[in-house]
Tab-separated table of C-alpha atoms and ligand atoms in Angstrom:
chain	number	residue	atom	x	y	z
A	1	UNK	CA	120.191	143.763	125.548
A	2	UNK	CA	123.269	142.383	127.807
A	3	UNK	CA	123.218	139.491	129.430
A	4	UNK	CA	124.501	139.730	132.410
A	5	UNK	CA	125.498	136.062	134.185
A	6	UNK	CA	125.561	135.424	137.526
A	7	UNK	CA	127.702	132.491	138.119
A	8	UNK	CA	126.985	130.828	141.641
A	9	UNK	CA	124.572	132.396	144.679
A	10	UNK	CA	127.406	133.158	147.046
A	11	UNK	CA	127.271	135.239	149.583
A	12	UNK	CA	128.260	138.102	147.172
A	13	UNK	CA	126.058	137.746	144.739
A	14	UNK	CA	122.905	137.173	147.074
A	15	UNK	CA	123.718	141.159	147.611
A	16	UNK	CA	123.770	141.707	144.435
A	17	UNK	CA	119.796	139.940	143.290
A	18	UNK	CA	119.608	141.872	146.377
A	19	UNK	CA	120.886	145.238	144.840
A	20	UNK	CA	118.774	144.225	141.655
A	21	UNK	CA	115.868	144.151	143.279
A	22	UNK	CA	116.109	147.493	144.947
A	23	UNK	CA	117.020	148.275	141.806
A	24	UNK	CA	117.117	147.559	138.479
A	25	UNK	CA	119.575	147.860	135.788
A	26	UNK	CA	118.566	149.247	132.642
A	27	UNK	CA	118.109	146.779	129.464
A	28	UNK	CA	119.708	143.628	130.851
A	29	UNK	CA	118.849	140.686	131.328
A	30	UNK	CA	120.500	139.515	134.339
A	31	UNK	CA	121.238	135.196	134.834
A	32	UNK	CA	121.781	132.997	138.466
A	33	UNK	CA	123.054	129.617	137.372
A	34	UNK	CA	123.542	127.991	140.214
A	35	UNK	CA	122.596	123.787	141.209
A	36	UNK	CA	120.742	124.368	144.651
A	37	UNK	CA	118.069	126.093	145.581
A	38	UNK	CA	119.546	128.113	148.543
A	39	UNK	CA	122.342	128.961	149.806
A	40	UNK	CA	122.730	127.151	153.333
A	41	UNK	CA	124.521	130.242	154.536
A	42	UNK	CA	127.307	128.558	156.418
A	43	UNK	CA	128.503	130.570	159.601
A	44	UNK	CA	125.723	128.681	160.898
A	45	UNK	CA	126.150	125.579	159.525
A	46	UNK	CA	127.978	125.036	163.370
A	47	UNK	CA	125.085	126.263	165.410
A	48	UNK	CA	122.738	123.644	162.414
A	49	UNK	CA	125.055	120.948	163.538
A	50	UNK	CA	124.443	121.383	166.772
A	51	UNK	CA	121.629	121.770	166.618
A	52	UNK	CA	120.615	125.004	167.666
A	53	UNK	CA	119.238	125.986	164.622
A	54	UNK	CA	116.256	124.223	162.341
A	55	UNK	CA	117.797	123.884	158.479
A	56	UNK	CA	115.532	126.578	157.466
A	57	UNK	CA	116.939	128.942	159.926
A	58	UNK	CA	120.413	128.902	158.018
A	59	UNK	CA	118.789	129.343	154.391
A	60	UNK	CA	118.204	132.087	151.437
A	61	UNK	CA	115.827	130.784	148.794
A	62	UNK	CA	117.461	131.319	145.835
A	63	UNK	CA	114.075	131.574	144.036
A	64	UNK	CA	112.101	134.080	145.599
A	65	UNK	CA	115.243	136.114	145.055
A	66	UNK	CA	116.271	136.096	141.804
A	67	UNK	CA	112.745	136.618	141.044
A	68	UNK	CA	112.339	140.204	142.837
A	69	UNK	CA	115.524	140.734	141.254
A	70	UNK	CA	113.818	140.475	137.906
A	71	UNK	CA	116.622	137.197	136.966
A	72	UNK	CA	115.467	133.809	135.585
A	73	UNK	CA	117.460	131.712	136.631
A	74	UNK	CA	119.431	128.748	136.020
A	75	UNK	CA	119.118	125.277	138.873
A	76	UNK	CA	122.948	123.616	137.524
A	77	UNK	CA	126.367	123.782	137.879
A	78	UNK	CA	128.706	125.602	135.358
A	79	UNK	CA	130.717	122.882	133.629
A	80	UNK	CA	132.574	124.708	131.381
A	81	UNK	CA	133.799	128.665	131.148
A	82	UNK	CA	134.920	130.247	128.286
A	83	UNK	CA	135.821	133.641	129.649
A	84	UNK	CA	137.560	134.460	125.746
A	85	UNK	CA	134.390	133.407	123.716
A	86	UNK	CA	131.818	134.257	126.747
A	87	UNK	CA	130.042	131.065	126.906
A	88	UNK	CA	128.838	128.461	130.188
A	89	UNK	CA	128.191	125.219	128.944
A	90	UNK	CA	126.027	123.775	132.007
A	91	UNK	CA	125.475	120.458	133.602
A	92	UNK	CA	122.655	119.545	131.365
A	93	UNK	CA	124.741	120.182	128.111
A	94	UNK	CA	123.190	122.953	127.237
A	95	UNK	CA	125.156	126.248	126.406
A	96	UNK	CA	125.008	129.895	127.325
A	97	UNK	CA	125.977	133.243	126.142
A	98	UNK	CA	127.002	136.108	127.667
A	99	UNK	CA	128.008	139.756	127.891
A	100	UNK	CA	128.951	140.144	131.788
A	101	UNK	CA	129.935	137.286	133.757
A	102	UNK	CA	130.313	137.345	137.360
A	103	UNK	CA	131.860	134.260	139.602
A	104	UNK	CA	130.981	133.678	142.655
A	105	UNK	CA	131.481	130.255	143.423
A	106	UNK	CA	133.094	129.667	146.424
A	107	UNK	CA	135.971	126.777	147.148
A	108	UNK	CA	136.308	123.215	146.392
A	109	UNK	CA	137.507	120.796	148.578
A	110	UNK	CA	140.659	118.454	146.956
A	111	UNK	CA	138.750	114.919	147.088
A	112	UNK	CA	142.030	113.092	146.421
A	113	UNK	CA	144.798	115.023	148.482
A	114	UNK	CA	144.498	112.176	151.234
A	115	UNK	CA	144.078	108.700	150.162
A	116	UNK	CA	141.426	106.860	150.784
A	117	UNK	CA	139.192	110.011	151.045
A	118	UNK	CA	136.882	110.106	148.325
A	119	UNK	CA	135.323	106.913	149.377
A	120	UNK	CA	135.491	106.474	152.979
A	121	UNK	CA	134.774	111.199	154.684
A	122	UNK	CA	132.820	113.205	154.531
A	123	UNK	CA	133.613	116.290	153.153
A	124	UNK	CA	132.316	118.786	154.420
A	125	UNK	CA	132.006	120.988	150.865
A	126	UNK	CA	129.522	121.873	148.904
A	127	UNK	CA	128.119	122.852	152.275
A	128	UNK	CA	124.575	121.728	150.861
A	129	UNK	CA	125.624	118.158	150.464
A	130	UNK	CA	127.029	118.076	154.216
A	131	UNK	CA	123.682	119.559	155.596
A	132	UNK	CA	122.120	116.351	153.466
A	133	UNK	CA	124.537	113.874	154.743
A	134	UNK	CA	124.273	115.014	158.550
A	135	UNK	CA	121.356	114.479	159.167
A	136	UNK	CA	122.939	110.309	158.516
A	137	UNK	CA	124.747	110.759	160.651
A	138	UNK	CA	122.794	111.591	163.589
A	139	UNK	CA	120.214	108.834	163.128
A	140	UNK	CA	123.033	106.521	162.923
A	141	UNK	CA	124.465	108.003	166.248
A	142	UNK	CA	120.393	106.986	167.510
A	143	UNK	CA	121.338	103.529	167.042
A	144	UNK	CA	124.920	103.117	168.796
A	145	UNK	CA	128.176	105.264	169.673
A	146	UNK	CA	129.501	106.779	167.507
A	147	UNK	CA	133.569	107.745	167.759
A	148	UNK	CA	134.307	110.274	164.841
A	149	UNK	CA	137.264	111.873	163.068
A	150	UNK	CA	137.108	115.260	161.692
A	151	UNK	CA	140.544	116.143	160.000
A	152	UNK	CA	141.304	119.457	160.026
A	153	UNK	CA	141.990	121.656	162.636
A	154	UNK	CA	140.764	125.392	161.195
A	155	UNK	CA	138.171	127.259	162.438
A	156	UNK	CA	135.430	125.439	160.369
A	157	UNK	CA	136.797	121.626	161.894
A	158	UNK	CA	137.090	122.715	165.078
A	159	UNK	CA	133.247	124.206	165.357
A	160	UNK	CA	132.610	121.285	163.487
A	161	UNK	CA	133.999	118.728	166.534
A	162	UNK	CA	132.814	121.283	169.470
A	163	UNK	CA	128.957	121.443	167.313
A	164	UNK	CA	129.049	117.146	167.465
A	165	UNK	CA	130.447	116.737	170.722
A	166	UNK	CA	128.409	118.852	172.106
A	167	UNK	CA	125.185	117.490	170.317
A	168	UNK	CA	126.193	113.925	169.897
A	169	UNK	CA	127.373	114.253	173.672
A	170	UNK	CA	127.791	110.342	175.339
A	171	UNK	CA	126.613	108.920	172.045
A	172	UNK	CA	129.858	109.682	169.736
A	173	UNK	CA	133.798	110.244	170.695
A	174	UNK	CA	135.240	113.140	169.306
A	175	UNK	CA	138.992	113.163	167.207
A	176	UNK	CA	140.573	116.477	166.072
A	177	UNK	CA	143.425	115.669	163.743
A	178	UNK	CA	145.229	119.194	163.441
A	179	UNK	CA	147.935	118.536	160.609
A	180	UNK	CA	150.307	118.764	162.881
A	181	UNK	CA	150.237	122.468	164.244
A	182	UNK	CA	148.401	123.555	167.481
A	183	UNK	CA	143.844	123.946	166.198
A	184	UNK	CA	143.776	127.254	164.745
A	185	UNK	CA	147.881	127.823	164.370
A	186	UNK	CA	147.029	130.800	161.303
A	187	UNK	CA	144.896	133.129	164.375
A	188	UNK	CA	146.962	134.397	167.709
A	189	UNK	CA	148.326	132.631	170.407
A	190	UNK	CA	145.126	134.282	173.046
A	191	UNK	CA	142.356	132.312	170.094
A	192	UNK	CA	144.399	129.207	170.336
A	193	UNK	CA	144.565	128.991	174.273
A	194	UNK	CA	141.336	129.692	174.261
A	195	UNK	CA	140.065	127.347	171.541
A	196	UNK	CA	142.268	124.377	173.566
A	197	UNK	CA	140.732	125.001	176.227
A	198	UNK	CA	136.974	125.010	174.675
A	199	UNK	CA	138.391	121.660	173.045
A	200	UNK	CA	139.400	120.837	176.826
A	201	UNK	CA	136.065	120.785	178.204
A	202	UNK	CA	134.362	118.965	175.427
A	203	UNK	CA	136.301	116.166	175.643
A	204	UNK	CA	137.242	116.643	172.503
A	205	UNK	CA	140.812	114.474	171.171
A	206	UNK	CA	142.938	116.981	169.719
A	207	UNK	CA	146.123	115.209	167.531
A	208	UNK	CA	149.183	117.168	166.606
A	209	UNK	CA	149.198	114.869	163.589
A	210	UNK	CA	148.871	115.199	159.341
A	211	UNK	CA	145.780	112.289	158.648
A	212	UNK	CA	148.021	110.049	155.929
A	213	UNK	CA	145.568	107.638	154.861
A	214	UNK	CA	141.194	106.754	155.317
A	215	UNK	CA	140.320	103.643	155.288
A	216	UNK	CA	136.669	102.095	155.695
A	217	UNK	CA	136.607	102.075	160.009
A	218	UNK	CA	140.074	103.510	160.260
A	219	UNK	CA	142.069	107.271	160.200
A	220	UNK	CA	146.005	106.344	159.903
A	221	UNK	CA	147.739	109.270	160.935
A	222	UNK	CA	151.179	110.475	159.574
A	223	UNK	CA	153.125	108.740	162.545
A	224	UNK	CA	151.719	105.619	162.104
A	225	UNK	CA	148.705	105.211	164.877
A	226	UNK	CA	145.474	104.322	163.704
A	227	UNK	CA	142.330	105.663	165.015
A	228	UNK	CA	139.126	103.330	164.727
A	229	UNK	CA	136.088	105.950	162.976
A	230	UNK	CA	132.638	105.090	162.148
A	231	UNK	CA	132.581	108.475	159.729
A	232	UNK	CA	135.897	110.597	159.381
A	233	UNK	CA	135.166	114.556	158.163
A	234	UNK	CA	137.058	116.718	156.379
A	235	UNK	CA	137.543	119.886	156.333
A	236	UNK	CA	140.633	120.520	155.008
A	237	UNK	CA	140.635	123.320	154.172
A	238	UNK	CA	139.908	125.481	150.691
A	239	UNK	CA	141.217	124.784	146.730
A	240	UNK	CA	140.592	125.931	143.347
A	241	UNK	CA	137.906	124.365	141.091
A	242	UNK	CA	139.161	122.127	138.398
A	243	UNK	CA	136.577	123.626	135.698
A	244	UNK	CA	138.918	127.297	136.610
A	245	UNK	CA	141.694	125.310	134.483
A	246	UNK	CA	140.303	125.571	131.361
A	247	UNK	CA	138.371	128.561	131.118
A	248	UNK	CA	141.306	130.986	129.633
A	249	UNK	CA	140.724	133.381	132.682
A	250	UNK	CA	144.141	133.966	134.069
A	251	UNK	CA	144.909	132.189	137.409
A	252	UNK	CA	147.146	133.018	140.696
A	253	UNK	CA	149.415	130.145	141.692
A	254	UNK	CA	147.006	127.596	143.289
A	255	UNK	CA	144.037	127.960	140.741
A	256	UNK	CA	142.033	130.732	141.866
A	257	UNK	CA	140.886	134.067	139.840
A	258	UNK	CA	143.234	136.492	140.091
A	259	UNK	CA	141.168	139.744	140.164
A	260	UNK	CA	142.057	143.597	140.647
A	261	UNK	CA	140.817	145.872	143.355
A	262	UNK	CA	137.675	146.516	140.871
A	263	UNK	CA	136.823	142.598	140.829
A	264	UNK	CA	137.151	142.523	137.774
A	265	UNK	CA	139.374	139.310	136.753
A	266	UNK	CA	142.681	140.745	135.418
A	267	UNK	CA	142.693	138.764	131.748
A	268	UNK	CA	139.726	139.860	130.580
A	269	UNK	CA	137.851	142.447	131.902
A	270	UNK	CA	134.227	141.609	131.469
A	271	UNK	CA	134.506	138.645	133.740
A	272	UNK	CA	134.467	139.314	137.896
A	273	UNK	CA	135.041	137.267	141.083
A	274	UNK	CA	134.255	137.716	144.445
A	275	UNK	CA	134.357	135.824	147.090
A	276	UNK	CA	136.625	132.402	148.033
A	277	UNK	CA	136.757	131.354	144.101
A	278	UNK	CA	138.646	134.642	143.854
A	279	UNK	CA	142.132	135.870	144.549
A	280	UNK	CA	144.233	139.314	145.260
A	281	UNK	CA	147.273	139.658	144.542
A	282	UNK	CA	147.296	143.628	146.342
A	283	UNK	CA	145.694	142.380	149.344
A	284	UNK	CA	145.843	139.817	152.066
A	285	UNK	CA	142.146	138.475	152.441
A	286	UNK	CA	142.160	135.065	153.858
A	287	UNK	CA	139.467	132.739	152.389
A	288	UNK	CA	136.209	133.289	154.846
A	289	UNK	CA	132.551	134.328	154.889
A	290	UNK	CA	133.752	137.426	155.499
A	291	UNK	CA	134.925	138.937	153.134
A	292	UNK	CA	132.539	137.313	150.378
A	293	UNK	CA	129.929	138.781	152.556
A	294	UNK	CA	132.311	142.076	152.253
A	295	UNK	CA	132.769	141.685	147.897
A	296	UNK	CA	129.145	141.552	147.784
A	297	UNK	CA	128.256	145.927	147.676
A	298	UNK	CA	130.867	146.610	145.962
A	299	UNK	CA	130.493	144.365	143.984
A	300	UNK	CA	127.210	145.118	142.980
A	301	UNK	CA	128.844	148.633	142.452
A	302	UNK	CA	130.602	148.044	139.305
A	303	UNK	CA	128.712	145.126	137.774
A	304	UNK	CA	126.031	148.213	137.288
A	305	UNK	CA	128.375	150.719	136.237
A	306	UNK	CA	130.266	148.044	134.050
A	307	UNK	CA	127.370	147.322	132.940
A	308	UNK	CA	126.445	151.421	131.394
A	309	UNK	CA	129.518	151.490	130.573
A	310	UNK	CA	130.369	154.114	133.633
A	311	UNK	CA	134.420	154.288	135.187
A	312	UNK	CA	134.815	151.109	138.288
A	313	UNK	CA	135.540	151.730	142.022
A	314	UNK	CA	138.333	149.836	143.580
A	315	UNK	CA	137.447	147.780	147.049
A	316	UNK	CA	139.914	146.841	149.537
A	317	UNK	CA	138.920	144.336	151.455
A	318	UNK	CA	139.412	145.016	155.505
A	319	UNK	CA	142.826	144.160	156.837
A	320	UNK	CA	141.640	142.710	160.111
A	321	UNK	CA	137.787	140.809	160.278
A	322	UNK	CA	135.904	140.000	163.816
A	323	UNK	CA	136.248	136.604	164.192
A	324	UNK	CA	133.645	134.869	166.075
A	325	UNK	CA	134.160	131.246	166.534
A	326	UNK	CA	131.504	129.581	168.656
A	327	UNK	CA	131.794	126.722	170.992
A	328	UNK	CA	129.226	124.034	170.760
A	329	UNK	CA	127.190	124.648	173.239
A	330	UNK	CA	125.871	128.070	173.620
A	331	UNK	CA	129.438	129.941	173.759
A	332	UNK	CA	131.289	131.720	171.289
A	333	UNK	CA	135.045	132.991	171.179
A	334	UNK	CA	135.082	136.460	169.258
A	335	UNK	CA	138.563	137.394	168.064
A	336	UNK	CA	139.778	140.868	166.217
A	337	UNK	CA	143.491	141.200	165.442
A	338	UNK	CA	145.177	140.245	168.337
A	339	UNK	CA	142.624	141.013	170.896
A	340	UNK	CA	140.318	138.104	171.609
A	341	UNK	CA	137.385	136.888	175.014
A	342	UNK	CA	135.154	134.801	175.051
A	343	UNK	CA	131.046	134.122	176.698
A	344	UNK	CA	128.088	133.775	175.814
A	345	UNK	CA	127.524	136.742	175.556
A	346	UNK	CA	130.160	136.187	172.376
A	347	UNK	CA	126.667	133.520	170.762
A	348	UNK	CA	124.268	135.776	171.741
A	349	UNK	CA	126.042	138.953	169.487
A	350	UNK	CA	127.921	136.609	166.735
A	351	UNK	CA	123.889	134.766	167.023
A	352	UNK	CA	121.875	137.814	166.511
A	353	UNK	CA	124.727	138.750	163.248
A	354	UNK	CA	123.481	135.666	161.590
A	355	UNK	CA	119.840	135.461	161.974
A	356	UNK	CA	120.023	139.451	160.319
A	357	UNK	CA	121.859	138.498	156.748
A	358	UNK	CA	119.666	135.921	156.299
A	359	UNK	CA	116.751	137.604	157.569
A	360	UNK	CA	117.959	140.335	155.056
A	361	UNK	CA	117.027	138.499	152.219
A	362	UNK	CA	113.113	137.129	153.290
B	1	FAD	C1	131.817	124.117	158.600
B	1	FAD	C2	132.107	125.609	157.699
B	1	FAD	C3	131.990	125.909	158.705
B	1	FAD	C4	132.198	128.241	158.083
B	1	FAD	N1	132.195	128.816	158.836
B	1	FAD	C5	132.821	129.873	158.587
B	1	FAD	C6	132.631	131.710	159.235
B	1	FAD	O1	131.385	131.486	160.427
B	1	FAD	N2	132.691	132.175	158.744
B	1	FAD	C7	133.108	132.487	157.976
B	1	FAD	O2	133.460	133.567	157.897
B	1	FAD	N3	133.520	131.366	157.469
B	1	FAD	C8	132.970	130.650	157.895
B	1	FAD	N4	133.674	130.101	156.900
B	1	FAD	C9	133.946	129.610	155.289
B	1	FAD	C10	133.334	130.286	154.356
B	1	FAD	O3	131.608	129.425	153.980
B	1	FAD	C11	133.150	130.518	152.792
B	1	FAD	O4	134.359	131.268	153.324
B	1	FAD	C12	131.979	131.452	152.664
B	1	FAD	O5	130.786	129.843	152.089
B	1	FAD	C13	132.490	131.356	151.367
B	1	FAD	O6	131.568	132.977	150.544
B	1	FAD	P1	131.887	132.754	148.231
B	1	FAD	O7	130.468	133.322	147.814
B	1	FAD	O8	132.834	132.324	148.014
B	1	FAD	O9	130.959	131.534	148.382
B	1	FAD	P2	129.984	129.911	149.428
B	1	FAD	O10	128.713	130.591	150.023
B	1	FAD	O11	130.670	128.674	148.619
B	1	FAD	O12	128.734	129.361	147.342
B	1	FAD	C14	129.209	129.266	146.166
B	1	FAD	C15	128.044	129.083	144.833
B	1	FAD	O13	128.456	128.772	144.009
B	1	FAD	C16	127.265	127.170	144.073
B	1	FAD	N5	128.650	126.608	142.644
B	1	FAD	C17	129.375	126.029	143.159
B	1	FAD	N6	130.201	125.735	142.193
B	1	FAD	C18	129.441	126.059	141.129
B	1	FAD	C19	129.438	125.487	139.784
B	1	FAD	N7	130.742	125.246	138.699
B	1	FAD	N8	128.083	126.433	138.643
B	1	FAD	C20	127.395	127.655	139.101
B	1	FAD	N9	127.356	127.173	140.834
B	1	FAD	C21	128.807	127.163	141.626
B	1	FAD	C22	126.952	126.645	145.246
B	1	FAD	O14	126.011	125.269	144.926
B	1	FAD	C23	126.617	128.331	146.090
B	1	FAD	O15	125.667	128.182	146.260
B	1	FAD	C24	132.800	127.917	156.948
B	1	FAD	C25	132.850	126.851	155.832
B	1	FAD	C26	132.727	125.518	156.238
B	1	FAD	C27	132.545	124.741	155.506
């Protein structure tokens, strides 16, 4: 009996499990390996921070999902993968072999890119850790007014700053350090302008500067300014998990798993990868939850076909995706290519999409 291991309960793998629940794989054993009991749906995290959602609203419980799929669930991380020997080592030191491996472990954050960050900052990834630490921050804000600095002004950082300012109101002063560019610099000019207005309305101070160092109580900027800070929050973007280096898998120049159109590793056809951990040289694809979600159905199909010895299908990620950026209050900005719009109706639209995604797995 072939053993399929699903490594990481990311946005693509929950759909693979859902697909397996609908139609089990014949003559196969399936195991999910992931360190947390739930997948926190990242699209709802800003709403959770803002207080619009409870943690349970944004979480997909993995044990029942795996059980419905007829899969085993080993709740721990893999610390080593040998793609050639078809073996994993798990955090508790135990070994696991596989015939087919699918990796959807998401991206990591480089904890040493900014000196002092590892010691003093709160990192937004893993999201599961961040969500747990958030409560301590909210409790602290009950006792005194906080100075908070969000470092990183991509969609995650902007949404986080707006959500915290909305949630804490007078009890916090929020600053956003962008890295030197305007917030959302990779987005069209109209979206940047909307986001700048939202930040201004909310009272978030924007520093178009880099973060040079983080010390206890201060964030030091490239230009020399020192921002008083009770809690620096790092949303500086995705980096490749370091354990990929020793897997033997072909990696791209940034260290992510190099995959082709069938979502197979370019070096090891028995290994598939999807979501933020994977990279495609033949298709431009930003690292975002939208693309990880979209990879779920083709990944499920190709894993099924590969296990049965059938022909695989190519997956071509869409060129543009709908971006929905929440603004703290129940208001959001939508963009698709160069088109953009904003308002309370966009938030309600996003809320419906996000709640429907999570409900799908209940
Ligand atoms: C604050 C914030 C807000 C965001 N908002 C949005 C948004 O609104 N829209 C959007 O499109 N994107 C958003 N993103 C980006 C989005 O979170 C990611 O692009 C998305 O989660 C990637 O999905 P994934 O399937 O690749 O992996 P993930 O969703 O990160 O899942 C990876 C899984 O693998 C597990 N895992 C990790 N390492 C191991 C290991 N070694 N062994 C086993 N399991 C492991 C993890 O615990 C997790 O369960 C946001 C990100 C952040 C930080």
